[in-house]
Amino acid sequence: MCLCDNVGVSPVSESSAVSEPAKRPLTLRDVSEASGVSQMTVSRVLRNRGDVSENTRLRVLAAAKALGYVPNKIAGALASNRVNLIAVIIPSLSNMVFPEVLNGINDLLDDTGLQPVVGVTDYLAEKEERVLYEMLSWRPSGIIVAGLEHSDASRAMLKGAGIPVVEIMDTDGKPIDAMVGISHRRAGQEMAQAILRSGYRRVGFMGTKMAHDHRARKRFEGFTQALAREGVEIEDRAFYSGGSALVKGREMTREMLERSPDLDFFYYSNDMIGAGGLLYLLEQGIDVPGQVGLAGFNGLDLLQGLPRQLATMDACRREIGQRAAQIITARLADPPQEIESQVTLAPVISYGQTLKRR
């Protein structure tokens, strides 16, 4: 005998259970009724269009907030053929460089009504095509994309988008529309010149694989060219892909020292592997920068926590994001504002405590 028989209650089947009525989305009418004004006035307030008194505006906004009403932007987009989204396409979120770029973009867009939406390519041209295709299908108001190198399909989509396109991080090339960044070839050249001025001559290089990281490749090209002009060649080199950059920096530095014990300088393509190399050298009791000097690239904040400050070069990340977003907002203004569309920033070498000054 079941328990329900003892208490005189009949079991309730799933089919006979009473279900809650389906909830409907809130509409302008709900906000209109809550605020006591017409739907047209509510629409004007929420779109920030037309003449509405301050008291009415505040009443509508308070009602919308209390209800939890969110405007349907798709309906507006159907009329304008655009949404207030800025597509931001970057190669990586794990690379500590790009969050600062995103912060710069967000800083500038914060009070504009434009919202950045991020897509990640993993440094793969074919993935960039897919991300770009999906982003453009939502009809964003502008695009910010890392790098100047794209597949033919991606370039065709960017050229045909009919919206502001800003390529960022690099200015060694011709942009599709606008660009903001630094010259990575010049950055490599300037670091090579600083190393040579400090008296180092037997140089090793460690970095990421260059097939996909075009900016690292350009720095390497500029670096080797500047060395060659002074009759100096890179004596050893190592490349990696995947895994912890800090661990890889330690491993590659150890292996390179075993192969080439006479090296007096290590140049790393980024600060993370440079930090790993520095930690290894200090553990081995090697005099830095007296016996061996070293330098990285990017000027990451984490350098402040190292036992010795790594020589590096600031890549102007936050400013790049801000200037790119500024170009977008100027182009979208009514009327459009005149603004410089090809911006090359100048990174500065920080000698730290691993690169001698002479």
Coordinates of C-alpha atoms in Angstrom, one line a residue:
M1 CA 0.0 0.0 0.0
C2 CA 1.5 3.3 -1.0
L3 CA 1.8 6.3 1.4
C4 CA -0.7 8.3 -0.6
D5 CA -3.5 5.8 0.3
N6 CA -2.8 6.2 4.0
V7 CA -3.3 10.0 3.9
G8 CA -6.2 9.9 1.5
V9 CA -4.5 11.7 -1.3
S10 CA -4.6 10.5 -4.9
P11 CA -1.3 10.6 -6.8
V12 CA -1.0 13.3 -9.4
S13 CA 0.3 12.3 -12.8
E14 CA 2.7 14.4 -14.8
S15 CA 0.1 15.0 -17.5
S16 CA -2.4 16.4 -15.0
A17 CA 0.1 18.7 -13.1
V18 CA -0.7 22.4 -13.4
S19 CA 2.1 24.2 -15.3
E20 CA 3.0 27.8 -14.9
P21 CA 1.9 30.1 -17.8
A22 CA 4.7 30.8 -20.2
K23 CA 6.4 34.1 -19.5
R24 CA 6.3 36.6 -22.3
P25 CA 9.0 39.2 -23.0
L26 CA 8.5 42.7 -21.7
T27 CA 7.5 45.3 -24.3
L28 CA 7.3 49.0 -24.8
R29 CA 3.7 48.8 -23.7
D30 CA 4.7 47.5 -20.3
V31 CA 7.1 50.4 -19.8
S32 CA 4.5 52.8 -21.1
E33 CA 1.9 51.6 -18.6
A34 CA 4.4 51.6 -15.7
S35 CA 5.6 55.1 -16.5
G36 CA 2.3 56.7 -17.5
V37 CA 3.5 58.0 -20.9
S38 CA 2.9 56.9 -24.5
Q39 CA 4.8 54.1 -26.2
M40 CA 6.2 56.6 -28.6
T41 CA 7.7 58.7 -25.8
V42 CA 9.1 55.6 -24.2
S43 CA 10.7 54.7 -27.6
R44 CA 12.2 58.2 -27.8
V45 CA 13.7 58.0 -24.4
L46 CA 15.2 54.6 -24.8
R47 CA 16.7 55.5 -28.2
N48 CA 17.8 58.9 -26.9
R49 CA 16.0 60.6 -29.8
G50 CA 13.7 63.6 -29.9
D51 CA 12.7 66.2 -27.3
V52 CA 11.6 64.8 -24.0
S53 CA 11.5 66.6 -20.7
E54 CA 14.0 65.6 -18.1
N55 CA 11.3 64.5 -15.6
T56 CA 9.7 62.3 -18.2
R57 CA 13.0 60.8 -19.3
L58 CA 13.9 59.9 -15.7
R59 CA 10.4 58.5 -15.1
V60 CA 10.7 56.2 -18.1
L61 CA 14.2 55.1 -17.3
A62 CA 13.2 54.3 -13.7
A63 CA 10.2 52.3 -14.9
A64 CA 12.3 50.4 -17.4
K65 CA 14.9 49.6 -14.8
A66 CA 12.4 48.5 -12.2
L67 CA 10.7 46.1 -14.8
G68 CA 14.0 44.8 -16.1
Y69 CA 13.1 45.9 -19.6
V70 CA 15.8 45.5 -22.3
P71 CA 15.2 47.1 -25.7
N72 CA 15.0 44.9 -28.7
K73 CA 18.1 46.1 -30.7
I74 CA 17.4 43.6 -33.5
A75 CA 14.2 45.5 -34.5
G76 CA 16.2 48.7 -34.8
A77 CA 18.9 47.0 -36.7
L78 CA 16.5 45.8 -39.3
A79 CA 15.7 49.4 -40.1
S80 CA 19.3 50.7 -40.0
N81 CA 21.0 47.5 -41.2
R82 CA 23.5 47.9 -38.4
V83 CA 23.8 47.0 -34.7
N84 CA 25.7 49.1 -32.1
L85 CA 28.4 46.4 -31.9
I86 CA 32.1 46.8 -32.7
A87 CA 33.7 43.5 -33.8
V88 CA 37.1 43.0 -32.2
I89 CA 39.1 40.1 -33.7
I90 CA 42.3 39.1 -31.9
P91 CA 44.6 36.1 -32.1
S92 CA 44.6 35.0 -28.4
L93 CA 43.1 35.7 -25.0
S94 CA 45.8 33.7 -23.2
N95 CA 48.5 36.1 -24.5
M96 CA 48.7 38.8 -21.9
V97 CA 49.2 41.5 -24.6
F98 CA 45.6 41.5 -25.8
P99 CA 43.6 42.1 -22.6
E100 CA 45.3 45.5 -22.4
V101 CA 44.3 46.3 -26.0
L102 CA 40.7 45.3 -25.1
N103 CA 40.9 47.6 -22.0
G104 CA 41.9 50.5 -24.2
I105 CA 39.0 49.8 -26.7
N106 CA 36.6 49.5 -23.8
D107 CA 37.8 52.7 -22.2
L108 CA 37.1 54.7 -25.3
L109 CA 33.7 53.1 -26.1
D110 CA 32.5 53.2 -22.6
D111 CA 30.2 56.2 -23.0
T112 CA 29.4 55.9 -26.6
G113 CA 26.6 53.3 -26.7
L114 CA 28.9 51.1 -28.8
Q115 CA 29.7 47.7 -27.4
P116 CA 32.8 45.6 -28.3
V117 CA 32.3 41.9 -29.1
V118 CA 35.4 39.7 -29.2
G119 CA 36.3 36.9 -31.6
V120 CA 39.5 34.8 -31.2
T121 CA 41.5 33.3 -34.2
D122 CA 44.3 31.4 -32.5
Y123 CA 46.7 32.9 -35.1
L124 CA 45.1 30.8 -37.8
A125 CA 44.1 32.5 -41.1
E126 CA 41.3 30.0 -41.8
K127 CA 39.8 30.6 -38.3
E128 CA 40.0 34.3 -38.9
E129 CA 37.9 33.8 -42.0
R130 CA 35.2 31.9 -40.0
V131 CA 35.2 34.4 -37.1
L132 CA 35.0 37.4 -39.5
Y133 CA 32.2 35.8 -41.5
E134 CA 30.1 35.2 -38.3
M135 CA 30.9 38.7 -37.0
L136 CA 29.9 40.4 -40.2
S137 CA 26.7 38.5 -40.4
W138 CA 25.5 40.4 -37.4
R139 CA 26.1 43.7 -39.3
P140 CA 28.4 45.4 -36.7
S141 CA 29.1 49.2 -37.0
G142 CA 32.8 48.7 -37.2
I143 CA 35.7 46.2 -37.1
I144 CA 39.0 46.2 -35.2
V145 CA 41.2 43.3 -36.2
A146 CA 44.8 42.5 -35.2
G147 CA 47.4 42.4 -37.9
L148 CA 47.8 43.4 -41.5
E149 CA 48.1 39.8 -42.9
H150 CA 44.9 38.1 -43.9
S151 CA 43.7 35.5 -46.4
D152 CA 42.3 36.6 -49.7
A153 CA 38.8 35.7 -48.4
S154 CA 39.2 37.7 -45.2
R155 CA 40.5 40.7 -47.1
A156 CA 37.6 40.6 -49.5
M157 CA 35.1 40.5 -46.6
L158 CA 36.9 43.4 -44.9
K159 CA 37.0 45.5 -48.0
G160 CA 33.3 44.8 -48.8
A161 CA 32.0 45.3 -45.3
G162 CA 31.1 49.0 -45.9
I163 CA 32.0 50.0 -42.4
P164 CA 35.1 51.4 -40.6
V165 CA 37.9 48.8 -40.5
V166 CA 40.9 49.4 -38.2
E167 CA 43.8 47.0 -38.3
I168 CA 45.9 47.1 -35.1
M169 CA 49.2 46.2 -33.6
D170 CA 51.3 46.6 -36.7
T171 CA 52.1 49.3 -39.3
D172 CA 54.6 47.5 -41.4
G173 CA 52.4 47.2 -44.4
K174 CA 49.4 48.7 -46.3
P175 CA 46.1 48.8 -44.4
I176 CA 42.7 47.9 -46.0
D177 CA 41.2 51.1 -44.4
A178 CA 42.8 52.4 -41.2
M179 CA 45.6 51.1 -38.9
V180 CA 47.1 51.8 -35.5
G181 CA 50.2 50.1 -34.1
I182 CA 53.9 50.2 -34.1
S183 CA 56.6 49.2 -36.6
H184 CA 57.8 45.9 -35.4
R185 CA 60.8 46.0 -37.8
R186 CA 61.9 49.3 -36.3
A187 CA 61.3 47.9 -32.8
G188 CA 63.7 45.0 -33.6
Q189 CA 66.2 47.3 -35.1
E190 CA 66.2 49.6 -32.1
M191 CA 66.7 46.8 -29.6
A192 CA 69.6 45.4 -31.7
Q193 CA 71.3 48.9 -31.7
A194 CA 70.9 49.2 -27.9
I195 CA 72.4 45.7 -27.4
L196 CA 75.4 46.6 -29.6
R197 CA 75.9 49.9 -27.9
S198 CA 76.1 48.0 -24.6
G199 CA 79.0 46.0 -25.9
Y200 CA 77.4 42.6 -26.5
R201 CA 78.4 40.7 -29.6
R202 CA 77.5 37.0 -29.2
V203 CA 73.8 37.0 -29.5
G204 CA 71.2 34.2 -29.2
F205 CA 67.5 34.5 -30.1
M206 CA 64.5 32.7 -28.6
G207 CA 60.9 33.1 -29.8
T208 CA 57.6 31.8 -31.0
K209 CA 57.4 30.0 -34.4
M210 CA 57.2 32.8 -37.0
A211 CA 54.8 31.1 -39.5
H212 CA 51.7 32.5 -37.7
D213 CA 53.0 35.3 -35.5
H214 CA 53.8 37.8 -38.2
R215 CA 54.7 40.6 -35.8
A216 CA 57.3 38.5 -34.0
R217 CA 58.7 37.6 -37.4
K218 CA 59.0 41.3 -38.4
R219 CA 60.8 42.1 -35.1
F220 CA 63.2 39.2 -35.8
E221 CA 63.8 40.5 -39.3
G222 CA 64.5 44.1 -38.1
F223 CA 66.7 42.7 -35.3
T224 CA 68.9 40.5 -37.6
Q225 CA 69.2 43.3 -40.2
A226 CA 70.5 45.8 -37.7
L227 CA 73.0 43.3 -36.3
A228 CA 74.2 42.5 -39.8
R229 CA 74.9 46.1 -40.6
E230 CA 77.5 46.0 -37.8
G231 CA 78.9 42.7 -38.9
V232 CA 77.2 40.7 -36.1
E233 CA 75.2 37.5 -36.8
I234 CA 72.9 35.6 -34.4
E235 CA 74.9 32.6 -33.3
D236 CA 72.1 30.5 -32.0
R237 CA 68.3 30.5 -32.1
A238 CA 65.4 28.5 -30.8
F239 CA 61.6 28.5 -31.4
Y240 CA 58.6 27.0 -29.6
S241 CA 54.9 26.6 -29.9
G242 CA 52.4 25.7 -27.2
G243 CA 52.9 25.2 -23.5
S244 CA 53.7 27.6 -20.7
A245 CA 55.9 30.4 -22.1
L246 CA 57.6 30.8 -18.7
V247 CA 58.6 27.2 -18.6
K248 CA 59.7 27.3 -22.3
G249 CA 61.9 30.3 -21.5
R250 CA 63.7 28.3 -18.8
E251 CA 64.0 25.2 -21.0
M252 CA 65.3 27.0 -24.1
T253 CA 67.7 29.2 -22.2
R254 CA 69.2 26.1 -20.5
E255 CA 69.5 24.2 -23.8
M256 CA 71.0 27.2 -25.6
L257 CA 73.6 27.7 -22.9
E258 CA 74.6 24.1 -23.1
R259 CA 74.9 24.3 -26.9
S260 CA 76.5 27.8 -27.0
P261 CA 78.2 28.6 -23.7
D262 CA 80.0 31.6 -25.1
L263 CA 76.9 33.6 -25.8
D264 CA 76.7 37.0 -24.0
F265 CA 73.2 38.1 -24.8
F266 CA 69.7 36.5 -25.2
Y267 CA 67.0 38.3 -27.0
Y268 CA 63.5 36.9 -26.5
S269 CA 60.5 37.6 -28.7
N270 CA 58.3 38.3 -25.7
D271 CA 58.6 39.0 -22.0
M272 CA 57.1 35.7 -20.7
I273 CA 59.9 33.5 -22.2
G274 CA 62.4 36.3 -21.2
A275 CA 61.2 36.1 -17.6
G276 CA 61.7 32.3 -17.7
G277 CA 65.2 32.7 -19.0
L278 CA 66.0 35.3 -16.4
L279 CA 64.9 33.1 -13.5
Y280 CA 67.0 30.2 -14.9
L281 CA 70.1 32.4 -15.2
L282 CA 69.8 33.7 -11.7
E283 CA 69.3 30.2 -10.3
Q284 CA 72.6 29.2 -12.0
G285 CA 74.4 32.1 -10.4
I286 CA 75.2 33.7 -13.7
D287 CA 76.0 37.4 -13.5
V288 CA 73.2 39.4 -15.3
P289 CA 73.9 41.7 -17.1
G290 CA 77.7 41.4 -16.6
Q291 CA 78.3 38.0 -18.0
V292 CA 75.0 37.6 -19.9
G293 CA 72.5 40.3 -20.8
L294 CA 68.9 39.7 -21.9
A295 CA 65.8 41.5 -23.2
G296 CA 62.2 40.7 -24.0
F297 CA 59.4 42.6 -25.7
N298 CA 56.0 43.9 -24.6
G299 CA 56.6 45.8 -21.3
L300 CA 54.3 43.5 -19.3
D301 CA 53.3 44.6 -15.8
L302 CA 54.4 41.2 -14.4
L303 CA 58.0 42.3 -14.8
Q304 CA 57.7 44.4 -11.7
G305 CA 57.5 41.2 -9.7
L306 CA 60.7 39.6 -11.0
P307 CA 63.8 39.5 -8.8
R308 CA 65.5 41.7 -11.4
Q309 CA 63.7 44.0 -13.9
L310 CA 63.9 42.6 -17.4
A311 CA 64.9 44.9 -20.3
T312 CA 62.0 45.2 -22.7
M313 CA 60.1 47.5 -25.0
D314 CA 56.6 48.8 -24.4
A315 CA 54.3 47.8 -27.3
C316 CA 51.8 50.7 -26.5
R317 CA 49.0 48.2 -26.1
R318 CA 46.3 50.2 -24.3
E319 CA 46.9 53.3 -26.5
I320 CA 46.6 51.2 -29.6
G321 CA 43.1 50.1 -28.4
Q322 CA 42.1 53.6 -27.5
R323 CA 43.2 55.1 -30.8
A324 CA 41.6 52.3 -32.8
A325 CA 38.2 52.9 -31.0
Q326 CA 38.6 56.6 -31.5
I327 CA 38.9 56.2 -35.2
I328 CA 35.7 54.1 -35.2
T329 CA 33.7 56.6 -33.2
A330 CA 34.9 59.5 -35.3
R331 CA 33.9 57.8 -38.5
L332 CA 30.5 56.9 -37.1
A333 CA 29.7 60.4 -35.8
D334 CA 27.0 62.4 -37.4
P335 CA 28.5 64.1 -39.3
P336 CA 31.7 62.0 -39.5
Q337 CA 34.8 63.7 -37.9
E338 CA 38.1 64.2 -39.5
I339 CA 40.7 62.0 -37.8
E340 CA 44.2 60.5 -38.6
S341 CA 43.6 57.0 -39.9
Q342 CA 47.2 55.7 -40.1
V343 CA 48.8 56.0 -36.7
T344 CA 52.3 54.7 -35.9
L345 CA 53.2 54.9 -32.2
A346 CA 56.7 54.9 -30.9
P347 CA 57.6 52.3 -28.3
V348 CA 60.4 53.1 -25.8
I349 CA 63.2 50.7 -24.6
S350 CA 63.3 50.1 -20.9
Y351 CA 66.8 49.0 -20.0
G352 CA 65.8 47.5 -16.6
Q353 CA 68.5 45.6 -14.9
T354 CA 69.5 43.1 -17.6
L355 CA 70.9 45.4 -20.3
K356 CA 74.0 47.4 -19.6
R357 CA 74.1 51.1 -20.4
R358 CA 77.2 52.6 -22.1

